[in-house]
Amino acid sequence: MTSELLPPRGSGEPVDSWKREADAVTLPRLADASALARPSAVGTTYAELEHAALADEQEASWSAEGERSARPHRAKARGVDQHVEGFALALGERAAELKETQAAYQDAAKVLGPYVRRAPGEKLRYLVCWPLLVAGDAAGVWSAAVVLGDIVFIAFWQALASGVAAACAGLIGSELRDIRMAKARRRDPDDLTEDEQRYRRLFITTDDGTPIVKLIGLLSVLVVALIGVGIFALRSSIEGPVAGLTFGLLAAATAIGSGLLGYAAADEVADLLASMAKRVRQAEKHYLSLAASPVFTTRATSDETADSLTREAAHRGNAAARRVESLGWRVQRRNPHVLGHGYAVGETCGPIGWRARRGEGS
């Protein structure tokens, strides 16, 4: 009997071979008895001890084989432990940040939601229309400058600056809307709830900034006037006073339209909620980006692979040990003239010391 690792019985071996082996088992008859019980004077034979030791060896050998197969995977998993700890620490911080931003946003949405006055699509409309106003105003100036003989590249940037200035002159509209809505939300400090106290600046205004807004309004009007006069002079020199007046008025209309667009889209409360929602999305993005780090996958995959190989080797070792035990019983079956045909009535586990009894107790 060799001590090589035995493959588990049944893997690739047809069931019919097991049947044929069982059918080939014969129990020889003795001259004076149809069956002979195992003699009580016979204890554990050397052959039984040999096979019990070989069975133990199979389990130990397969455990060693499993450890050898799992070693590179365990080493790989341990190799990324430091990275995993660092990413796990950062992931915990991002998780806390995400919970904090989500809680802050949900609280703000609950408290300030009733004060939102901007429709869902108005902000998008502003973001789409404002660049169009800039481009439209810039196109008129650009074409006139090119016709006048200016360098195309230089004329483009001058025209773009003029268009942006005209559109920015209309931003005063958002300030006027914010002042109007702040007055509508104004509350007495004693009337604010505990939740509203956290956003008291939106409900209590000691200075609405009207003087500054008036100054900005005057400057905006001045910008509109300068742009209108400039375009009028430019177009008049090329196409006549009628064309100059037309394009000058269009430039002024662009600035006024920008103001109306800003007024319609302005909502300080909605902007606050939108900025908080953006922080939540950014926190989610950072968290998911860290959670998707390959170091977590590497360690989890390596650990699971190593554990699986170890478990597989343990099962194979157990199966190999059972095979060796079966061979030990085969030796006894083929030697009835010494060991009899089986145990006597009432003795089913074999003598003390044989592996079958130890296995039953485990």
CSV table of C-alpha atoms in Angstrom, one decimal:
chain,number,residue,atom,x,y,z
A,1,MET,CA,0.0,0.0,0.0
A,2,THR,CA,1.6,3.3,-1.1
A,3,SER,CA,1.0,6.6,0.6
A,4,GLU,CA,0.3,8.6,-2.6
A,5,LEU,CA,-2.8,10.9,-2.6
A,6,LEU,CA,-5.8,8.9,-3.8
A,7,PRO,CA,-8.4,10.6,-6.1
A,8,PRO,CA,-11.9,10.7,-4.7
A,9,ARG,CA,-13.8,7.6,-5.7
A,10,GLY,CA,-16.6,8.3,-8.2
A,11,SER,CA,-14.8,11.1,-10.1
A,12,GLY,CA,-14.8,9.8,-13.6
A,13,GLU,CA,-15.4,6.2,-12.4
A,14,PRO,CA,-18.7,4.7,-13.7
A,15,VAL,CA,-21.2,3.6,-11.1
A,16,ASP,CA,-21.4,0.2,-12.9
A,17,SER,CA,-17.9,-0.6,-11.8
A,18,TRP,CA,-19.0,-0.2,-8.2
A,19,LYS,CA,-21.8,-2.6,-8.8
A,20,ARG,CA,-19.6,-5.1,-10.4
A,21,GLU,CA,-17.2,-4.9,-7.5
A,22,ALA,CA,-20.0,-5.4,-5.1
A,23,ASP,CA,-21.4,-8.3,-7.1
A,24,ALA,CA,-17.9,-9.9,-7.1
A,25,VAL,CA,-17.8,-10.0,-3.3
A,26,THR,CA,-18.1,-13.6,-2.0
A,27,LEU,CA,-18.0,-14.9,1.5
A,28,PRO,CA,-16.2,-18.2,1.5
A,29,ARG,CA,-17.9,-21.0,3.4
A,30,LEU,CA,-15.9,-22.9,6.0
A,31,ALA,CA,-16.1,-26.6,6.5
A,32,ASP,CA,-18.0,-26.6,9.8
A,33,ALA,CA,-19.9,-23.3,9.7
A,34,SER,CA,-21.8,-21.1,7.3
A,35,ALA,CA,-20.3,-18.0,8.8
A,36,LEU,CA,-17.6,-17.3,11.3
A,37,ALA,CA,-17.6,-14.3,13.6
A,38,ARG,CA,-14.5,-12.4,14.3
A,39,PRO,CA,-12.5,-14.2,17.0
A,40,SER,CA,-12.7,-12.5,20.4
A,41,ALA,CA,-9.1,-13.1,20.9
A,42,VAL,CA,-8.1,-11.1,17.9
A,43,GLY,CA,-7.7,-7.4,18.7
A,44,THR,CA,-6.5,-4.8,16.2
A,45,THR,CA,-4.3,-6.3,13.5
A,46,TYR,CA,-1.2,-4.6,12.1
A,47,ALA,CA,-3.0,-4.4,8.8
A,48,GLU,CA,-5.8,-2.4,10.3
A,49,LEU,CA,-3.4,-0.1,12.1
A,50,GLU,CA,-1.5,0.4,8.9
A,51,HIS,CA,-4.6,1.5,7.0
A,52,ALA,CA,-5.7,3.7,9.9
A,53,ALA,CA,-2.4,5.4,9.7
A,54,LEU,CA,-2.6,5.7,6.0
A,55,ALA,CA,-6.0,7.2,6.3
A,56,ASP,CA,-4.7,9.8,8.7
A,57,GLU,CA,-1.8,10.5,6.3
A,58,GLN,CA,-4.3,11.1,3.5
A,59,GLU,CA,-6.0,13.8,5.5
A,60,ALA,CA,-2.8,15.5,6.5
A,61,SER,CA,-1.4,15.2,2.9
A,62,TRP,CA,-4.4,16.8,1.4
A,63,SER,CA,-4.4,19.6,4.0
A,64,ALA,CA,-0.8,20.3,3.1
A,65,GLU,CA,-1.7,20.3,-0.6
A,66,GLY,CA,-4.6,22.7,0.1
A,67,GLU,CA,-2.2,25.0,2.0
A,68,ARG,CA,0.3,24.9,-0.9
A,69,SER,CA,-2.4,25.7,-3.5
A,70,ALA,CA,-3.8,28.5,-1.3
A,71,ARG,CA,-0.5,30.1,-0.4
A,72,PRO,CA,0.0,32.4,-3.4
A,73,HIS,CA,-3.6,33.7,-3.1
A,74,ARG,CA,-3.2,34.3,0.7
A,75,ALA,CA,0.1,36.1,0.0
A,76,LYS,CA,-1.6,38.3,-2.7
A,77,ALA,CA,-4.5,39.1,-0.3
A,78,ARG,CA,-2.0,40.0,2.5
A,79,GLY,CA,0.0,42.1,0.1
A,80,VAL,CA,-2.8,44.6,-0.5
A,81,ASP,CA,-3.9,44.7,3.2
A,82,GLN,CA,-2.1,48.1,3.7
A,83,HIS,CA,-3.9,49.6,0.6
A,84,VAL,CA,-7.2,48.2,1.7
A,85,GLU,CA,-6.9,49.7,5.2
A,86,GLY,CA,-6.1,53.1,3.7
A,87,PHE,CA,-9.0,52.9,1.2
A,88,ALA,CA,-11.3,51.6,3.9
A,89,LEU,CA,-10.4,54.6,6.1
A,90,ALA,CA,-11.0,57.0,3.3
A,91,LEU,CA,-14.2,55.2,2.4
A,92,GLY,CA,-15.4,55.5,6.0
A,93,GLU,CA,-14.8,59.3,5.8
A,94,ARG,CA,-16.6,59.6,2.5
A,95,ALA,CA,-19.5,57.5,3.9
A,96,ALA,CA,-19.8,59.9,6.9
A,97,GLU,CA,-19.6,62.9,4.5
A,98,LEU,CA,-22.3,61.4,2.3
A,99,LYS,CA,-24.6,60.8,5.2
A,100,GLU,CA,-24.0,64.3,6.5
A,101,THR,CA,-24.7,65.9,3.1
A,102,GLN,CA,-27.8,63.7,2.5
A,103,ALA,CA,-29.2,64.6,5.9
A,104,ALA,CA,-28.5,68.3,5.4
A,105,TYR,CA,-30.2,68.3,2.0
A,106,GLN,CA,-33.2,66.4,3.2
A,107,ASP,CA,-33.6,68.7,6.2
A,108,ALA,CA,-33.2,71.8,4.0
A,109,ALA,CA,-35.7,70.4,1.4
A,110,LYS,CA,-38.2,69.7,4.1
A,111,VAL,CA,-37.9,73.2,5.7
A,112,LEU,CA,-37.4,75.3,2.6
A,113,GLY,CA,-39.3,73.4,0.0
A,114,PRO,CA,-42.5,75.4,0.5
A,115,TYR,CA,-40.6,78.6,-0.2
A,116,VAL,CA,-39.3,77.5,-3.7
A,117,ARG,CA,-40.9,79.7,-6.4
A,118,ARG,CA,-38.9,78.7,-9.5
A,119,ALA,CA,-40.5,76.0,-11.7
A,120,PRO,CA,-38.3,73.0,-12.5
A,121,GLY,CA,-37.6,74.0,-16.1
A,122,GLU,CA,-36.9,77.7,-15.6
A,123,LYS,CA,-33.2,77.2,-14.6
A,124,LEU,CA,-32.6,75.1,-17.7
A,125,ARG,CA,-34.2,77.7,-19.8
A,126,TYR,CA,-32.0,80.3,-18.4
A,127,LEU,CA,-28.9,78.2,-18.9
A,128,VAL,CA,-29.8,77.6,-22.6
A,129,CYS,CA,-31.1,81.1,-23.5
A,130,TRP,CA,-28.3,83.2,-21.8
A,131,PRO,CA,-25.5,81.9,-24.1
A,132,LEU,CA,-27.8,82.5,-27.1
A,133,LEU,CA,-28.3,86.1,-26.1
A,134,VAL,CA,-24.5,86.5,-25.8
A,135,ALA,CA,-23.9,84.8,-29.2
A,136,GLY,CA,-26.6,86.9,-30.9
A,137,ASP,CA,-25.3,90.2,-29.7
A,138,ALA,CA,-21.7,89.2,-30.5
A,139,ALA,CA,-22.7,88.2,-34.0
A,140,GLY,CA,-24.0,91.6,-34.9
A,141,VAL,CA,-20.8,93.3,-33.7
A,142,TRP,CA,-18.5,90.8,-35.3
A,143,SER,CA,-20.0,91.0,-38.7
A,144,ALA,CA,-19.9,94.8,-38.6
A,145,ALA,CA,-16.3,94.9,-37.5
A,146,VAL,CA,-15.2,92.4,-40.2
A,147,VAL,CA,-17.0,94.4,-42.9
A,148,LEU,CA,-15.3,97.6,-41.5
A,149,GLY,CA,-12.0,95.8,-42.2
A,150,ASP,CA,-10.9,94.6,-38.8
A,151,ILE,CA,-9.0,91.4,-38.4
A,152,VAL,CA,-11.4,88.5,-38.1
A,153,PHE,CA,-9.8,86.9,-35.1
A,154,ILE,CA,-9.5,90.1,-33.2
A,155,ALA,CA,-13.0,91.2,-34.2
A,156,PHE,CA,-14.4,88.0,-32.8
A,157,TRP,CA,-13.1,88.4,-29.3
A,158,GLN,CA,-14.1,92.1,-29.2
A,159,ALA,CA,-17.6,91.1,-30.3
A,160,LEU,CA,-17.8,88.3,-27.8
A,161,ALA,CA,-16.7,90.7,-25.0
A,162,SER,CA,-19.5,93.1,-26.1
A,163,GLY,CA,-22.1,90.3,-26.1
A,164,VAL,CA,-21.1,89.1,-22.6
A,165,ALA,CA,-21.2,92.7,-21.3
A,166,ALA,CA,-24.7,93.2,-22.7
A,167,ALA,CA,-25.9,89.9,-21.2
A,168,CYS,CA,-24.2,90.6,-17.9
A,169,ALA,CA,-25.9,94.0,-17.7
A,170,GLY,CA,-29.2,92.1,-17.4
A,171,LEU,CA,-28.1,90.1,-14.3
A,172,ILE,CA,-29.5,92.9,-12.2
A,173,GLY,CA,-32.8,91.2,-12.8
A,174,SER,CA,-31.9,88.3,-10.5
A,175,GLU,CA,-30.9,90.7,-7.7
A,176,LEU,CA,-34.3,92.4,-8.0
A,177,ARG,CA,-36.1,89.1,-7.8
A,178,ASP,CA,-34.1,88.0,-4.8
A,179,ILE,CA,-35.0,91.2,-2.9
A,180,ARG,CA,-38.6,90.8,-3.7
A,181,MET,CA,-38.7,87.2,-2.6
A,182,ALA,CA,-36.7,88.0,0.6
A,183,LYS,CA,-39.4,90.5,1.5
A,184,ALA,CA,-42.1,87.9,1.0
A,185,ARG,CA,-40.3,85.5,3.3
A,186,ARG,CA,-39.5,88.0,6.0
A,187,ARG,CA,-40.5,86.8,9.4
A,188,ASP,CA,-40.2,87.9,13.0
A,189,PRO,CA,-37.2,86.0,14.7
A,190,ASP,CA,-39.5,84.9,17.5
A,191,ASP,CA,-41.9,83.3,15.0
A,192,LEU,CA,-39.3,81.0,13.4
A,193,THR,CA,-39.4,77.3,14.3
A,194,GLU,CA,-36.4,75.4,15.6
A,195,ASP,CA,-35.8,74.0,12.1
A,196,GLU,CA,-36.1,77.4,10.4
A,197,GLN,CA,-33.6,79.0,12.8
A,198,ARG,CA,-30.9,77.1,11.0
A,199,TYR,CA,-31.8,79.2,7.9
A,200,ARG,CA,-32.6,82.4,9.6
A,201,ARG,CA,-30.7,84.5,7.1
A,202,LEU,CA,-33.3,83.6,4.5
A,203,PHE,CA,-36.1,84.9,6.8
A,204,ILE,CA,-34.5,87.8,8.6
A,205,THR,CA,-32.9,90.7,6.7
A,206,THR,CA,-31.6,93.7,8.5
A,207,ASP,CA,-30.3,95.2,5.2
A,208,ASP,CA,-31.8,94.2,1.9
A,209,GLY,CA,-28.9,95.8,0.0
A,210,THR,CA,-31.2,98.2,-1.9
A,211,PRO,CA,-28.6,101.0,-2.2
A,212,ILE,CA,-26.1,98.6,-3.8
A,213,VAL,CA,-28.7,97.2,-6.1
A,214,LYS,CA,-29.6,100.7,-7.2
A,215,LEU,CA,-26.0,101.4,-8.0
A,216,ILE,CA,-25.6,98.2,-9.9
A,217,GLY,CA,-28.8,99.0,-11.8
A,218,LEU,CA,-27.4,102.4,-12.8
A,219,LEU,CA,-24.2,100.8,-14.0
A,220,SER,CA,-26.2,98.2,-16.0
A,221,VAL,CA,-28.2,100.9,-17.7
A,222,LEU,CA,-24.9,102.7,-18.5
A,223,VAL,CA,-23.5,99.5,-20.0
A,224,VAL,CA,-26.7,99.0,-22.1
A,225,ALA,CA,-26.4,102.6,-23.3
A,226,LEU,CA,-22.8,102.4,-24.2
A,227,ILE,CA,-23.2,99.2,-26.1
A,228,GLY,CA,-26.2,100.5,-27.9
A,229,VAL,CA,-24.5,103.7,-28.9
A,230,GLY,CA,-21.3,101.8,-29.9
A,231,ILE,CA,-23.2,99.4,-32.2
A,232,PHE,CA,-25.2,102.3,-33.6
A,233,ALA,CA,-22.1,104.2,-34.5
A,234,LEU,CA,-20.4,101.1,-36.0
A,235,ARG,CA,-23.4,100.1,-38.1
A,236,SER,CA,-24.2,103.6,-39.1
A,237,SER,CA,-20.7,104.1,-40.6
A,238,ILE,CA,-21.2,100.9,-42.7
A,239,GLU,CA,-24.9,100.6,-43.6
A,240,GLY,CA,-26.4,103.9,-42.7
A,241,PRO,CA,-28.3,105.4,-39.7
A,242,VAL,CA,-31.3,103.1,-40.0
A,243,ALA,CA,-29.2,100.0,-39.8
A,244,GLY,CA,-27.2,101.5,-37.0
A,245,LEU,CA,-30.3,102.4,-35.0
A,246,THR,CA,-31.8,98.9,-35.6
A,247,PHE,CA,-28.7,97.0,-34.4
A,248,GLY,CA,-28.2,99.5,-31.5
A,249,LEU,CA,-31.8,98.8,-30.3
A,250,LEU,CA,-31.3,95.1,-30.8
A,251,ALA,CA,-28.2,95.2,-28.5
A,252,ALA,CA,-30.2,97.1,-25.9
A,253,ALA,CA,-33.0,94.6,-26.2
A,254,THR,CA,-30.5,91.8,-25.7
A,255,ALA,CA,-29.5,93.3,-22.3
A,256,ILE,CA,-33.1,93.9,-21.3
A,257,GLY,CA,-34.0,90.4,-22.3
A,258,SER,CA,-31.1,89.1,-20.2
A,259,GLY,CA,-32.5,91.0,-17.3
A,260,LEU,CA,-36.0,89.6,-17.7
A,261,LEU,CA,-34.5,86.1,-18.1
A,262,GLY,CA,-32.5,86.5,-14.9
A,263,TYR,CA,-35.5,87.8,-13.1
A,264,ALA,CA,-37.6,84.8,-14.1
A,265,ALA,CA,-34.9,82.3,-13.1
A,266,ALA,CA,-33.8,83.9,-9.9
A,267,ASP,CA,-34.7,82.0,-6.7
A,268,GLU,CA,-32.2,82.1,-3.8
A,269,VAL,CA,-33.9,79.2,-2.0
A,270,ALA,CA,-34.0,77.0,-5.1
A,271,ASP,CA,-30.3,77.8,-5.8
A,272,LEU,CA,-29.4,76.8,-2.2
A,273,LEU,CA,-31.2,73.5,-2.5
A,274,ALA,CA,-29.6,72.9,-5.9
A,275,SER,CA,-26.1,73.5,-4.5
A,276,MET,CA,-26.8,71.1,-1.6
A,277,ALA,CA,-28.1,68.5,-4.0
A,278,LYS,CA,-24.9,68.9,-6.1
A,279,ARG,CA,-22.8,68.3,-3.0
A,280,VAL,CA,-24.7,65.1,-2.3
A,281,ARG,CA,-24.1,63.9,-5.9
A,282,GLN,CA,-20.4,64.8,-5.6
A,283,ALA,CA,-20.2,62.9,-2.2
A,284,GLU,CA,-21.9,59.9,-3.8
A,285,LYS,CA,-19.5,60.0,-6.7
A,286,HIS,CA,-16.5,60.1,-4.4
A,287,TYR,CA,-17.9,57.3,-2.2
A,288,LEU,CA,-18.7,55.0,-5.2
A,289,SER,CA,-15.3,55.7,-6.8
A,290,LEU,CA,-13.5,54.6,-3.6
A,291,ALA,CA,-15.9,51.6,-3.1
A,292,ALA,CA,-15.1,50.4,-6.6
A,293,SER,CA,-11.3,50.4,-5.9
A,294,PRO,CA,-9.8,47.2,-7.3
A,295,VAL,CA,-7.9,46.6,-4.0
A,296,PHE,CA,-11.1,45.5,-2.3
A,297,THR,CA,-11.9,43.1,-5.2
A,298,THR,CA,-8.3,41.8,-5.2
A,299,ARG,CA,-8.3,40.9,-1.5
A,300,ALA,CA,-11.8,39.5,-1.4
A,301,THR,CA,-11.2,37.4,-4.5
A,302,SER,CA,-7.8,36.1,-3.2
A,303,ASP,CA,-9.2,35.3,0.3
A,304,GLU,CA,-12.2,33.5,-1.1
A,305,THR,CA,-10.0,31.6,-3.6
A,306,ALA,CA,-7.6,30.5,-0.8
A,307,ASP,CA,-10.5,29.5,1.5
A,308,SER,CA,-12.1,27.5,-1.3
A,309,LEU,CA,-8.9,25.7,-2.2
A,310,THR,CA,-8.4,24.8,1.5
A,311,ARG,CA,-12.0,23.5,1.9
A,312,GLU,CA,-11.7,21.5,-1.4
A,313,ALA,CA,-8.4,19.9,-0.2
A,314,ALA,CA,-10.0,19.1,3.2
A,315,HIS,CA,-13.0,17.4,1.4
A,316,ARG,CA,-10.6,15.5,-0.9
A,317,GLY,CA,-8.5,14.4,2.1
A,318,ASN,CA,-11.6,13.2,3.9
A,319,ALA,CA,-12.7,11.3,0.8
A,320,ALA,CA,-9.2,9.8,0.4
A,321,ALA,CA,-9.2,8.7,4.0
A,322,ARG,CA,-12.5,7.0,3.5
A,323,ARG,CA,-11.1,5.2,0.5
A,324,VAL,CA,-8.1,3.9,2.5
A,325,GLU,CA,-10.5,2.8,5.3
A,326,SER,CA,-12.5,0.9,2.7
A,327,LEU,CA,-9.3,-0.9,1.6
A,328,GLY,CA,-8.6,-1.8,5.2
A,329,TRP,CA,-12.0,-3.4,5.5
A,330,ARG,CA,-11.3,-5.1,2.1
A,331,VAL,CA,-8.2,-6.8,3.6
A,332,GLN,CA,-10.3,-8.2,6.5
A,333,ARG,CA,-13.0,-9.4,4.1
A,334,ARG,CA,-10.4,-11.3,2.0
A,335,ASN,CA,-9.0,-13.0,5.1
A,336,PRO,CA,-12.0,-14.7,6.8
A,337,HIS,CA,-9.8,-17.7,7.8
A,338,VAL,CA,-8.1,-15.3,10.3
A,339,LEU,CA,-10.6,-12.6,11.1
A,340,GLY,CA,-13.9,-14.3,10.3
A,341,HIS,CA,-16.7,-12.9,8.2
A,342,GLY,CA,-17.9,-10.1,10.5
A,343,TYR,CA,-18.5,-9.0,14.0
A,344,ALA,CA,-20.5,-11.0,16.4
A,345,VAL,CA,-24.1,-10.0,17.2
A,346,GLY,CA,-24.1,-6.9,19.3
A,347,GLU,CA,-20.6,-5.8,18.2
A,348,THR,CA,-21.0,-3.4,15.3
A,349,CYS,CA,-18.2,-0.9,15.7
A,350,GLY,CA,-15.1,-3.1,15.7
A,351,PRO,CA,-12.5,-3.4,18.4
A,352,ILE,CA,-11.1,-0.4,20.3
A,353,GLY,CA,-8.3,1.3,18.4
A,354,TRP,CA,-9.7,0.8,14.8
A,355,ARG,CA,-10.3,4.1,12.9
A,356,ALA,CA,-14.0,3.4,12.3
A,357,ARG,CA,-14.7,3.6,16.0
A,358,ARG,CA,-12.7,6.9,16.4
A,359,GLY,CA,-14.4,8.4,13.4
A,360,GLU,CA,-17.8,7.5,14.9
A,361,GLY,CA,-17.1,9.3,18.1
A,362,SER,CA,-15.8,12.5,16.3
